[in-house]
Short mmCIF file of C-alpha atoms and ligand atoms in Angstrom, two decimals:
data_model
loop_
_atom_site.label_atom_id
_atom_site.label_comp_id
_atom_site.label_asym_id
_atom_site.label_seq_id
_atom_site.Cartn_x
_atom_site.Cartn_y
_atom_site.Cartn_z
CA MET O 171 -24.14 16.36 -65.48
CA ILE O 172 -25.23 16.77 -61.73
CA LYS O 173 -24.32 13.55 -60.42
CA VAL O 174 -26.74 13.22 -57.03
CA ASN O 175 -25.83 11.33 -54.10
CA SER O 176 -29.53 10.71 -52.50
CA GLY O 177 -28.55 8.93 -49.65
CA LEU O 178 -26.31 12.68 -48.85
CA ILE O 179 -29.10 14.10 -46.29
CA ASP O 180 -29.72 10.78 -44.42
CA LYS O 181 -25.91 11.16 -43.79
CA ILE O 182 -25.90 14.78 -43.03
CA LYS O 183 -29.73 14.86 -40.74
CA ILE O 184 -27.64 13.16 -38.07
CA SER O 185 -29.97 14.80 -35.55
CA GLU O 186 -33.27 16.55 -35.39
CA ASP O 187 -32.14 19.87 -35.95
CA PHE O 188 -30.78 19.30 -38.98
CA ASN O 189 -33.94 21.60 -40.41
CA ALA O 190 -32.32 23.25 -44.20
CA SER O 191 -35.57 21.76 -45.60
CA ALA O 192 -37.53 24.79 -44.14
CA CYS O 193 -35.79 27.35 -46.02
CA PHE O 194 -38.14 28.80 -48.40
CA ASN O 195 -35.32 31.00 -50.71
CA CYS O 196 -35.91 34.46 -49.69
CA GLY O 197 -32.10 35.41 -49.28
CA THR O 198 -32.97 37.41 -45.96
CA CYS O 199 -30.09 35.26 -44.65
CA SER O 200 -27.44 37.37 -46.72
CA ALA O 201 -28.37 41.05 -46.11
CA LEU O 202 -26.35 41.28 -43.32
CA CYS O 203 -24.01 38.58 -43.77
CA PRO O 204 -20.28 39.51 -42.10
CA VAL O 205 -18.89 37.07 -44.66
CA GLY O 206 -20.76 37.78 -47.98
CA PHE O 207 -20.57 33.85 -47.70
CA ASP O 208 -20.59 33.27 -51.95
CA ILE O 209 -22.73 30.08 -51.87
CA LEU O 210 -25.29 31.69 -49.10
CA PRO O 211 -26.60 28.99 -46.79
CA ARG O 212 -30.04 28.90 -48.69
CA LYS O 213 -27.31 28.16 -51.87
CA LEU O 214 -26.09 25.51 -49.53
CA PHE O 215 -28.83 23.74 -48.48
CA ARG O 216 -31.03 23.38 -51.78
CA TYR O 217 -27.55 21.05 -52.88
CA VAL O 218 -28.08 19.08 -49.48
CA LEU O 219 -31.66 18.36 -50.36
CA LEU O 220 -30.62 17.63 -53.83
CA GLY O 221 -27.82 15.29 -53.53
CA GLU O 222 -25.39 17.33 -54.60
CA GLU O 223 -22.34 16.58 -53.60
CA GLU O 224 -19.71 17.81 -55.57
CA LYS O 225 -21.18 21.06 -55.41
CA ILE O 226 -21.04 20.70 -51.37
CA LEU O 227 -17.36 19.34 -51.30
CA GLU O 228 -16.50 22.16 -53.78
CA SER O 229 -17.41 24.71 -52.09
CA THR O 230 -15.90 23.38 -49.00
CA ASP O 231 -13.65 26.63 -47.84
CA GLN O 232 -16.95 28.68 -47.83
CA ILE O 233 -18.71 26.36 -45.14
CA PHE O 234 -15.91 26.41 -43.14
CA SER O 235 -15.25 30.10 -42.70
CA CYS O 236 -19.69 30.77 -41.98
CA LEU O 237 -18.47 32.54 -38.60
CA LEU O 238 -21.61 30.59 -36.64
CA CYS O 239 -22.73 34.15 -35.88
CA ARG O 240 -26.40 33.79 -36.43
CA MET O 241 -27.06 37.35 -37.40
CA CYS O 242 -28.64 35.04 -40.70
CA GLU O 243 -30.25 33.30 -38.24
CA GLU O 244 -31.81 36.72 -36.14
CA GLN O 245 -33.27 37.59 -39.96
CA CYS O 246 -34.47 34.67 -41.37
CA PRO O 247 -38.43 34.19 -41.35
CA HIS O 248 -38.49 31.10 -41.74
CA ASP O 249 -36.57 29.81 -38.34
CA VAL O 250 -34.07 27.71 -39.90
CA ASN O 251 -31.44 27.05 -37.88
CA ILE O 252 -29.34 27.85 -40.02
CA THR O 253 -26.21 27.48 -38.39
CA GLU O 254 -27.01 24.37 -37.00
CA ASN O 255 -27.48 23.23 -39.93
CA ILE O 256 -24.21 24.14 -41.41
CA ARG O 257 -22.27 22.77 -38.40
CA LEU O 258 -23.95 19.54 -39.69
CA ILE O 259 -22.99 19.83 -43.57
CA ARG O 260 -19.24 20.09 -41.62
CA ASN O 261 -19.78 17.22 -39.13
CA TYR O 262 -20.37 15.29 -42.33
CA LEU O 263 -17.53 16.80 -44.24
CA ALA O 264 -14.06 16.23 -41.28
CA LYS O 265 -15.77 12.51 -41.09
CA SER O 266 -16.69 10.89 -44.38
CA LYS O 267 -14.30 13.38 -46.26
CA LEU O 268 -11.57 15.10 -45.20
CA GLY O 269 -10.40 11.76 -43.16
CA VAL O 270 -10.66 14.26 -39.45
CA MET G 1458 -6.25 16.15 -47.86
CA SER G 1459 -7.60 19.57 -48.15
CA LYS G 1460 -5.57 22.24 -45.82
CA VAL G 1461 -9.46 22.61 -44.18
CA GLY G 1462 -8.96 19.03 -43.28
CA ALA G 1463 -5.45 18.63 -42.57
CA VAL G 1464 -5.90 21.49 -39.93
CA LEU G 1465 -9.06 20.68 -38.52
CA GLY G 1466 -6.54 17.50 -38.23
CA ILE G 1467 -4.43 18.60 -36.08
CA LEU G 1468 -6.35 20.26 -33.82
CA ASN G 1469 -8.48 17.10 -33.31
CA ASP G 1470 -4.97 14.90 -32.72
CA ASN G 1471 -4.39 16.84 -30.56
CA PHE G 1472 -7.59 17.86 -28.34
CA GLU G 1473 -7.45 13.74 -28.49
CA LYS G 1474 -4.08 12.81 -27.02
CA ARG G 1475 -3.43 16.19 -24.78
CA LYS G 1476 -7.28 16.93 -23.73
CA THR G 1477 -6.65 20.86 -25.86
CA VAL G 1478 -5.79 22.04 -29.24
CA PHE G 1479 -2.90 24.05 -28.28
CA SER G 1480 0.22 23.62 -25.70
CA VAL G 1481 -0.11 26.29 -23.54
CA PRO G 1482 1.97 24.69 -20.26
CA GLU G 1483 -0.10 23.86 -17.33
CA LYS G 1484 1.23 26.63 -15.31
CA SER G 1485 0.57 29.67 -17.31
CA LEU G 1486 -3.01 28.21 -17.64
CA VAL G 1487 -3.37 28.44 -13.00
CA SER G 1488 -0.56 31.64 -12.95
CA TRP G 1489 -3.64 34.26 -12.87
CA ALA G 1490 -4.94 32.55 -9.15
CA LYS G 1491 -0.98 32.04 -7.61
CA ASP G 1492 -1.77 34.73 -4.88
CA LEU G 1493 -5.40 34.53 -4.24
CA ASN G 1494 -5.64 31.81 -1.80
CA ILE G 1495 -8.62 30.07 -3.97
CA LYS G 1496 -10.10 26.51 -2.53
CA LYS G 1497 -9.26 23.98 -4.22
CA GLY G 1498 -13.33 22.75 -5.89
CA THR G 1499 -16.11 23.67 -3.73
CA GLU G 1500 -19.95 23.94 -4.71
CA THR G 1501 -19.57 27.04 -6.76
CA ILE G 1502 -16.22 27.45 -8.51
CA ILE G 1503 -15.54 29.91 -11.50
CA TYR G 1504 -14.20 28.24 -14.36
CA THR G 1505 -12.01 29.85 -17.16
CA GLY G 1506 -11.60 27.47 -19.42
CA HIS G 1507 -8.67 28.54 -20.65
CA MET G 1508 -10.05 31.06 -22.84
CA TYR G 1509 -7.11 34.13 -21.63
CA GLN G 1510 -4.69 31.98 -21.44
CA LEU G 1511 -4.52 30.97 -24.54
CA MET G 1512 -4.66 34.62 -26.04
CA PRO G 1513 -0.65 35.80 -25.69
CA ILE G 1514 0.30 32.00 -27.39
CA THR G 1515 -3.01 32.45 -30.27
CA LYS G 1516 -1.84 36.41 -30.59
CA SER G 1517 2.09 35.67 -31.93
CA ALA G 1518 0.47 32.62 -34.11
CA THR G 1519 -1.83 34.72 -36.00
CA ASN G 1520 0.78 37.21 -36.68
CA LEU G 1521 2.62 34.11 -37.60
CA TYR G 1522 0.50 32.22 -39.61
CA GLU G 1523 -1.34 35.53 -41.41
CA ASN G 1524 1.65 35.87 -43.78
CA LEU G 1525 1.67 31.81 -44.18
CA GLU G 1526 -2.02 31.69 -45.35
CA GLU G 1527 -0.34 30.68 -48.85
CA SER G 1528 2.97 29.59 -48.33
CA THR G 1529 4.96 26.60 -48.17
CA LEU G 1530 4.32 26.19 -44.67
CA MET G 1531 0.37 26.16 -45.13
CA LYS G 1532 0.86 23.29 -48.39
CA LEU G 1533 3.08 21.81 -45.54
CA ALA G 1534 -0.06 21.40 -43.04
CA PRO G 1535 -1.11 17.68 -44.58
CA VAL G 1536 2.47 15.83 -43.61
CA GLY G 1537 2.34 18.23 -40.50
CA ARG G 1538 -0.56 16.19 -38.84
CA ILE G 1539 1.55 13.65 -39.35
CA VAL G 1540 3.73 15.12 -37.81
CA ASN G 1541 1.80 16.51 -35.08
CA LYS G 1542 1.34 12.82 -34.32
CA PHE G 1543 4.49 11.65 -32.84
CA ILE G 1544 5.34 15.05 -31.58
CA ASP G 1545 3.87 18.46 -30.50
CA LEU G 1546 4.31 20.62 -33.17
CA SER G 1547 2.66 23.33 -31.22
CA SER G 1548 5.42 23.24 -28.80
CA MET G 1549 8.93 23.03 -30.86
CA SER G 1550 10.11 25.97 -29.77
CA LYS G 1551 11.21 26.30 -34.15
CA PHE G 1552 7.77 26.84 -35.23
CA ALA G 1553 5.82 27.86 -31.98
CA ALA G 1554 4.89 31.11 -31.37
CA LYS G 1555 5.93 32.84 -28.41
CA PRO G 1556 3.81 34.19 -26.13
CA ASP G 1557 3.93 38.00 -25.82
CA LYS G 1558 4.63 38.72 -22.20
CA SER G 1559 2.83 41.80 -21.61
CA GLU G 1560 -0.01 40.42 -22.74
CA GLU G 1561 0.44 36.92 -20.39
CA GLU G 1562 -0.02 39.50 -17.26
CA ARG G 1563 -2.77 41.13 -19.44
CA SER G 1564 -5.15 38.46 -20.02
CA ASN G 1565 -3.95 37.32 -16.15
CA ARG G 1566 -4.96 40.62 -14.81
CA CYS G 1567 -8.29 40.49 -16.31
CA LEU G 1568 -9.05 36.66 -14.69
CA GLN G 1569 -7.67 38.20 -10.81
CA ASN G 1570 -10.52 41.36 -11.64
CA ILE G 1571 -12.82 38.91 -12.54
CA TYR G 1572 -12.35 36.95 -9.33
CA LYS G 1573 -12.07 39.93 -7.06
CA LEU G 1574 -15.50 41.45 -8.60
CA LEU G 1575 -17.37 37.94 -7.94
CA LYS G 1576 -15.67 38.03 -4.51
CA TYR G 1577 -16.91 42.10 -4.26
CA ALA G 1578 -20.36 40.40 -5.15
CA GLY G 1579 -20.14 37.92 -2.35
CA VAL G 1580 -19.14 34.95 -3.93
CA GLU G 1581 -16.85 32.53 -2.62
CA ALA G 1582 -15.60 30.87 -5.40
CA GLY G 1583 -13.44 27.77 -6.15
CA TYR G 1584 -11.12 26.79 -8.50
CA LEU G 1585 -10.09 23.17 -10.21
CA TYR G 1586 -6.71 25.24 -11.35
CA GLU G 1587 -5.12 21.90 -13.15
CA ASP G 1588 -8.17 19.91 -13.17
CA GLU G 1589 -10.17 22.36 -14.63
CA LEU G 1590 -10.58 21.25 -19.02
CA TYR G 1591 -10.85 23.58 -22.42
CA VAL G 1592 -14.06 22.78 -23.16
CA GLY G 1593 -13.82 22.10 -27.26
CA THR G 1594 -15.58 25.38 -28.99
CA LEU G 1595 -13.46 24.94 -31.62
CA LEU G 1596 -14.21 21.44 -32.47
CA TYR G 1597 -17.72 21.76 -31.81
CA ASP G 1598 -18.09 24.60 -33.99
CA ASN G 1599 -16.58 22.76 -37.48
CA GLY G 1600 -18.65 19.89 -37.61
CA ILE G 1601 -16.70 17.35 -35.00
CA ASP G 1602 -19.25 16.37 -32.29
CA GLU G 1603 -16.95 12.82 -31.06
CA PRO G 1604 -14.61 13.43 -28.95
CA LEU G 1605 -16.69 16.36 -27.15
CA ILE G 1606 -18.66 13.67 -25.54
CA ASN G 1607 -15.58 11.74 -24.02
CA GLN G 1608 -14.61 15.08 -22.45
CA ALA G 1609 -18.14 16.26 -21.34
CA LYS G 1610 -18.42 12.99 -18.97
CA ILE G 1611 -13.76 12.96 -18.29
CA LEU G 1612 -15.47 16.93 -16.62
CA ASN G 1613 -18.27 15.42 -15.59
CA LYS G 1614 -16.63 13.29 -13.22
CA ILE G 1615 -14.64 15.75 -12.11
CA LEU G 1616 -17.05 18.66 -11.01
CA LYS G 1617 -18.70 15.66 -9.32
CA GLU G 1618 -15.74 14.56 -7.57
CA ASN G 1619 -15.48 18.31 -6.58
CA ASN G 1620 -19.12 18.54 -5.17
CA VAL G 1621 -19.60 21.25 -7.83
CA LYS G 1622 -23.09 22.58 -8.66
CA ASN G 1623 -22.27 26.00 -10.03
CA ILE G 1624 -20.65 27.12 -12.57
CA ILE G 1625 -19.18 30.39 -13.26
CA THR G 1626 -17.82 30.64 -16.70
CA VAL G 1627 -16.00 33.98 -17.72
CA ASP G 1628 -15.71 33.97 -21.18
CA PRO G 1629 -18.86 33.35 -23.97
CA HIS G 1630 -18.16 30.47 -25.59
CA THR G 1631 -17.59 28.28 -22.63
CA THR G 1632 -21.13 29.54 -20.82
CA HIS G 1633 -22.65 28.21 -24.32
CA MET G 1634 -20.00 24.79 -24.42
CA LEU G 1635 -21.02 24.58 -20.50
CA ARG G 1636 -24.76 25.89 -20.29
CA LYS G 1637 -25.80 24.45 -23.65
CA VAL G 1638 -23.56 22.34 -25.56
CA TYR G 1639 -22.40 19.81 -22.43
CA LYS G 1640 -26.28 19.46 -21.95
CA LYS G 1641 -27.91 18.34 -25.23
CA ILE G 1642 -24.67 15.78 -25.43
CA LEU G 1643 -24.55 14.60 -22.16
CA PRO G 1644 -27.83 14.79 -20.59
CA GLU G 1645 -26.54 13.94 -16.99
CA PHE G 1646 -24.41 17.20 -16.97
CA ASP G 1647 -26.46 19.46 -15.09
CA TYR G 1648 -24.96 21.96 -13.26
CA GLU G 1649 -26.21 26.24 -12.61
CA VAL G 1650 -24.10 27.41 -15.96
CA LYS G 1651 -23.73 31.56 -15.60
CA ASN G 1652 -21.44 34.24 -17.09
CA TYR G 1653 -19.54 36.03 -14.49
CA ILE G 1654 -21.27 39.55 -15.51
CA GLU G 1655 -24.65 37.63 -15.21
CA VAL G 1656 -23.60 37.20 -11.78
CA LEU G 1657 -21.96 41.11 -10.87
CA TYR G 1658 -25.54 41.90 -12.54
CA GLU G 1659 -27.88 39.96 -9.95
CA LYS G 1660 -25.71 40.46 -7.18
CA LYS G 1661 -26.83 44.08 -7.61
CA ILE G 1662 -23.04 45.61 -7.18
CA LYS G 1663 -22.39 48.77 -6.03
CA PRO G 1664 -18.99 50.97 -7.81
CA GLN G 1665 -16.94 52.41 -5.50
CA ASN G 1666 -16.39 54.93 -8.14
CA LYS G 1667 -17.99 56.95 -10.43
CA LEU G 1668 -16.32 56.46 -13.75
CA ASP G 1669 -17.21 59.36 -16.22
CA MET G 1670 -15.93 57.81 -19.12
CA ILE G 1671 -17.81 57.23 -23.43
CA VAL G 1672 -17.69 53.79 -23.94
CA ALA G 1673 -18.61 51.98 -27.23
CA ILE G 1674 -20.29 48.63 -26.26
CA HIS G 1675 -19.08 45.72 -28.23
CA ASP G 1676 -21.32 42.37 -27.70
CA SER G 1677 -20.17 39.92 -28.02
CA CYS G 1678 -22.24 37.37 -31.16
CA VAL G 1679 -22.52 34.48 -28.20
CA LEU G 1680 -23.53 36.40 -25.34
CA ALA G 1681 -26.06 38.39 -27.01
CA ARG G 1682 -27.59 35.97 -29.46
CA TYR G 1683 -27.12 33.14 -27.91
CA GLU G 1684 -27.25 33.82 -24.68
CA GLU G 1685 -29.19 36.08 -24.29
CA VAL G 1686 -27.01 38.61 -22.38
CA ILE G 1687 -27.24 41.78 -23.36
CA GLU G 1688 -28.52 43.94 -20.19
CA GLU G 1689 -26.77 42.97 -17.79
CA PRO G 1690 -23.05 44.59 -19.19
CA ARG G 1691 -25.31 47.87 -19.69
CA ALA G 1692 -26.33 47.86 -16.42
CA LEU G 1693 -23.01 47.62 -14.94
CA LEU G 1694 -21.48 49.88 -17.15
CA LYS G 1695 -24.41 52.19 -16.42
CA ASN G 1696 -24.33 52.23 -12.21
CA ALA G 1697 -20.92 53.00 -12.62
CA GLY G 1698 -21.64 55.47 -14.37
CA ILE G 1699 -20.13 55.15 -17.33
CA ASN G 1700 -21.91 56.52 -20.85
CA TYR G 1701 -22.66 53.85 -23.21
CA VAL G 1702 -22.78 54.38 -26.46
CA GLU G 1703 -23.74 51.43 -29.61
CA PRO G 1704 -23.01 50.82 -32.75
CA GLU G 1705 -24.85 50.95 -35.69
CA LEU G 1706 -25.14 46.64 -35.50
CA SER G 1707 -25.61 45.92 -31.93
CA ARG G 1708 -27.48 44.06 -28.93
CA LYS G 1709 -29.23 40.58 -31.40
CA LEU G 1710 -27.49 42.68 -34.16
CA THR G 1711 -24.12 42.71 -32.71
CA HIS G 1712 -21.58 42.24 -35.92
CA CYS G 1713 -19.12 38.98 -35.74
CA CYS G 1714 -15.42 40.35 -34.51
CA GLY G 1715 -14.19 38.20 -36.85
CA GLY G 1716 -12.72 35.42 -34.62
CA PRO G 1717 -13.93 32.56 -35.27
CA ILE G 1718 -12.54 31.52 -38.51
CA GLU G 1719 -8.87 32.57 -37.06
CA SER G 1720 -7.48 29.54 -37.16
CA LEU G 1721 -8.65 28.48 -40.70
CA PHE G 1722 -8.90 31.62 -43.04
CA PRO G 1723 -6.37 34.25 -40.04
CA LYS G 1724 -7.04 36.79 -43.67
CA LYS G 1725 -10.30 37.35 -44.08
CA ALA G 1726 -11.02 37.27 -39.95
CA LYS G 1727 -8.33 40.18 -40.17
CA GLU G 1728 -10.43 42.08 -42.54
CA ILE G 1729 -14.15 41.67 -41.24
CA ALA G 1730 -12.47 42.72 -37.48
CA SER G 1731 -11.60 45.94 -39.11
CA LYS G 1732 -14.45 46.71 -40.46
CA ARG G 1733 -15.61 46.54 -37.04
CA ALA G 1734 -12.85 47.94 -35.67
CA ASN G 1735 -13.53 50.91 -37.54
CA ASP G 1736 -17.17 50.80 -36.82
CA LEU G 1737 -16.52 51.00 -33.28
CA LEU G 1738 -14.03 53.51 -32.68
CA THR G 1739 -16.37 56.00 -34.55
CA CYS G 1740 -18.74 55.68 -31.82
CA SER G 1741 -15.68 56.21 -29.34
CA ASN G 1742 -12.34 56.14 -29.04
CA VAL G 1743 -12.29 53.87 -25.96
CA VAL G 1744 -14.30 50.42 -26.81
CA THR G 1745 -15.53 47.53 -23.94
CA THR G 1746 -15.44 44.01 -25.33
CA MET G 1747 -16.53 41.32 -23.46
CA CYS G 1748 -14.99 37.83 -25.02
CA PRO G 1749 -10.89 37.44 -24.46
CA ILE G 1750 -11.28 36.21 -27.94
CA CYS G 1751 -13.15 39.42 -29.60
CA LEU G 1752 -10.72 41.35 -27.72
CA LEU G 1753 -7.67 40.51 -29.40
CA ASN G 1754 -9.35 40.10 -32.57
CA LEU G 1755 -10.15 43.52 -32.64
CA LYS G 1756 -7.12 45.04 -30.96
CA GLU G 1757 -5.60 43.65 -33.58
CA SER G 1758 -6.56 44.81 -36.88
CA THR G 1759 -6.72 48.74 -35.91
CA PRO G 1760 -2.43 50.63 -34.82
CA LEU G 1761 -5.13 52.04 -32.27
CA LYS G 1762 -4.90 49.11 -30.06
CA ASP G 1763 -4.87 50.65 -26.49
CA SER G 1764 -8.20 51.83 -27.31
CA PHE G 1765 -9.71 48.77 -26.54
CA LEU G 1766 -10.95 47.29 -23.43
CA ASP G 1767 -12.51 44.26 -21.43
CA LEU G 1768 -15.50 44.55 -19.31
CA SER G 1769 -13.84 42.83 -16.09
CA GLU G 1770 -11.49 46.30 -16.80
CA ILE G 1771 -13.62 48.80 -16.97
CA LEU G 1772 -15.33 47.07 -13.83
CA ALA G 1773 -12.71 46.75 -12.07
CA LYS G 1774 -12.68 50.60 -11.82
CA ALA G 1775 -15.60 51.36 -11.12
CA TYR G 1776 -16.66 48.13 -8.41
CA LEU G 1777 -13.50 47.18 -6.76
S1 SF4 D 377 -33.93 34.09 -44.47
FE1 SF4 D 377 -33.70 31.45 -43.77
S2 SF4 D 377 -35.99 30.84 -45.75
FE2 SF4 D 377 -34.70 33.12 -46.22
S3 SF4 D 377 -33.31 31.86 -47.78
FE3 SF4 D 377 -32.17 32.15 -45.98
S4 SF4 D 377 -32.51 30.78 -44.41
FE4 SF4 D 377 -34.13 30.14 -46.37
S1 SF4 D 378 -23.76 32.73 -39.41
FE1 SF4 D 378 -22.57 32.14 -41.13
S2 SF4 D 378 -23.47 32.82 -42.82
FE2 SF4 D 378 -24.69 33.44 -40.60
S3 SF4 D 378 -24.72 35.17 -40.86
FE3 SF4 D 378 -22.88 34.39 -39.41
S4 SF4 D 378 -20.96 34.20 -41.27
FE4 SF4 D 378 -22.84 34.34 -42.37
#
């Protein structure tokens, strides 16, 4: 069973730049990603929007292996702030889960 | 505690305690400027952000950590964080990577070249010497924003005390941090920030020697995509008679060198670098980079290390 944390999005969305909900799941972003990100930005954003905290925690290594290189953003047709969204998810993980 | 948390914890602890993430002796940070008679402070300054100076340490640290990624030492990273609160781990000779002497000289030469090129362009830049601070890119990228606000305040005070108005940065990450990020986290951080490549381009400098060479260009993600500095380096090369060629992924679509994840995932970083280095080397046996992190990562991923040159090294040959 998926455990959902409905308050998660509010904890992550500490800045107006967080716009994961603008993502419409087309997958264009992953075409040229140099890391070959397994959970792809779009899947990660769904986890956040749905409050699936455990899935996010399981993906810590992948979330921190993104290069923030913006290749994905260059391709995204919906102007999703992919790298800033990922950075803010990192901020949440670092503060709330990793004891930094 | 996960490995990611432990490594980030060490970086953060160092930053809070020592205002930097890696320990480099102050002397090596400023030694490049020794014989140049640069004024302290002044309205326009060159800002190194320590990035060129850190590379000689990072090189040996990367080689060290690469073999240790899955090893006991990395499993001990959480303990390392606790120890690090009391002892500066990165400077303990037993664990510390030794700076590579020839890399140190090369980094210093790049910074001297940049300073001399600016002077040739008519820009008299000062320097903050020991007062200059690392801007915290590695923390910011990993989502650790809070200690940066304090750092931005301290730097703002130092800049005000020195009557600085214009900042000329030498690497893309420091350019981005000072031009966009610091302004965002501290609205009163209001300076004109330009990368040296932009300044040289604006000043329309004239070459003293025409170079007959073919050079493949590796754009930095940060310079090309975050800061949109794309045409300037090309114009400077072309102006000096250099025939530049572009890999399939260039300009706005440039491919990352892998460097940003080097501290956390060195193996993955090297795989990415090696792929990119091969693509570049199929275009030409001379490749230019515009960021010290790109230079280090790309050249260390291939046996053809000497093929990689910092843009400042090429520009110095043509313009000085
Ligand atoms: S390209 Fe943009 S809209 Fe499409 S999946 Fe990726 S982030 Fe979402
Ligand atoms: S920013 Fe991250 S997700 Fe986007 S292309 Fe680069 S490595 Fe992949």
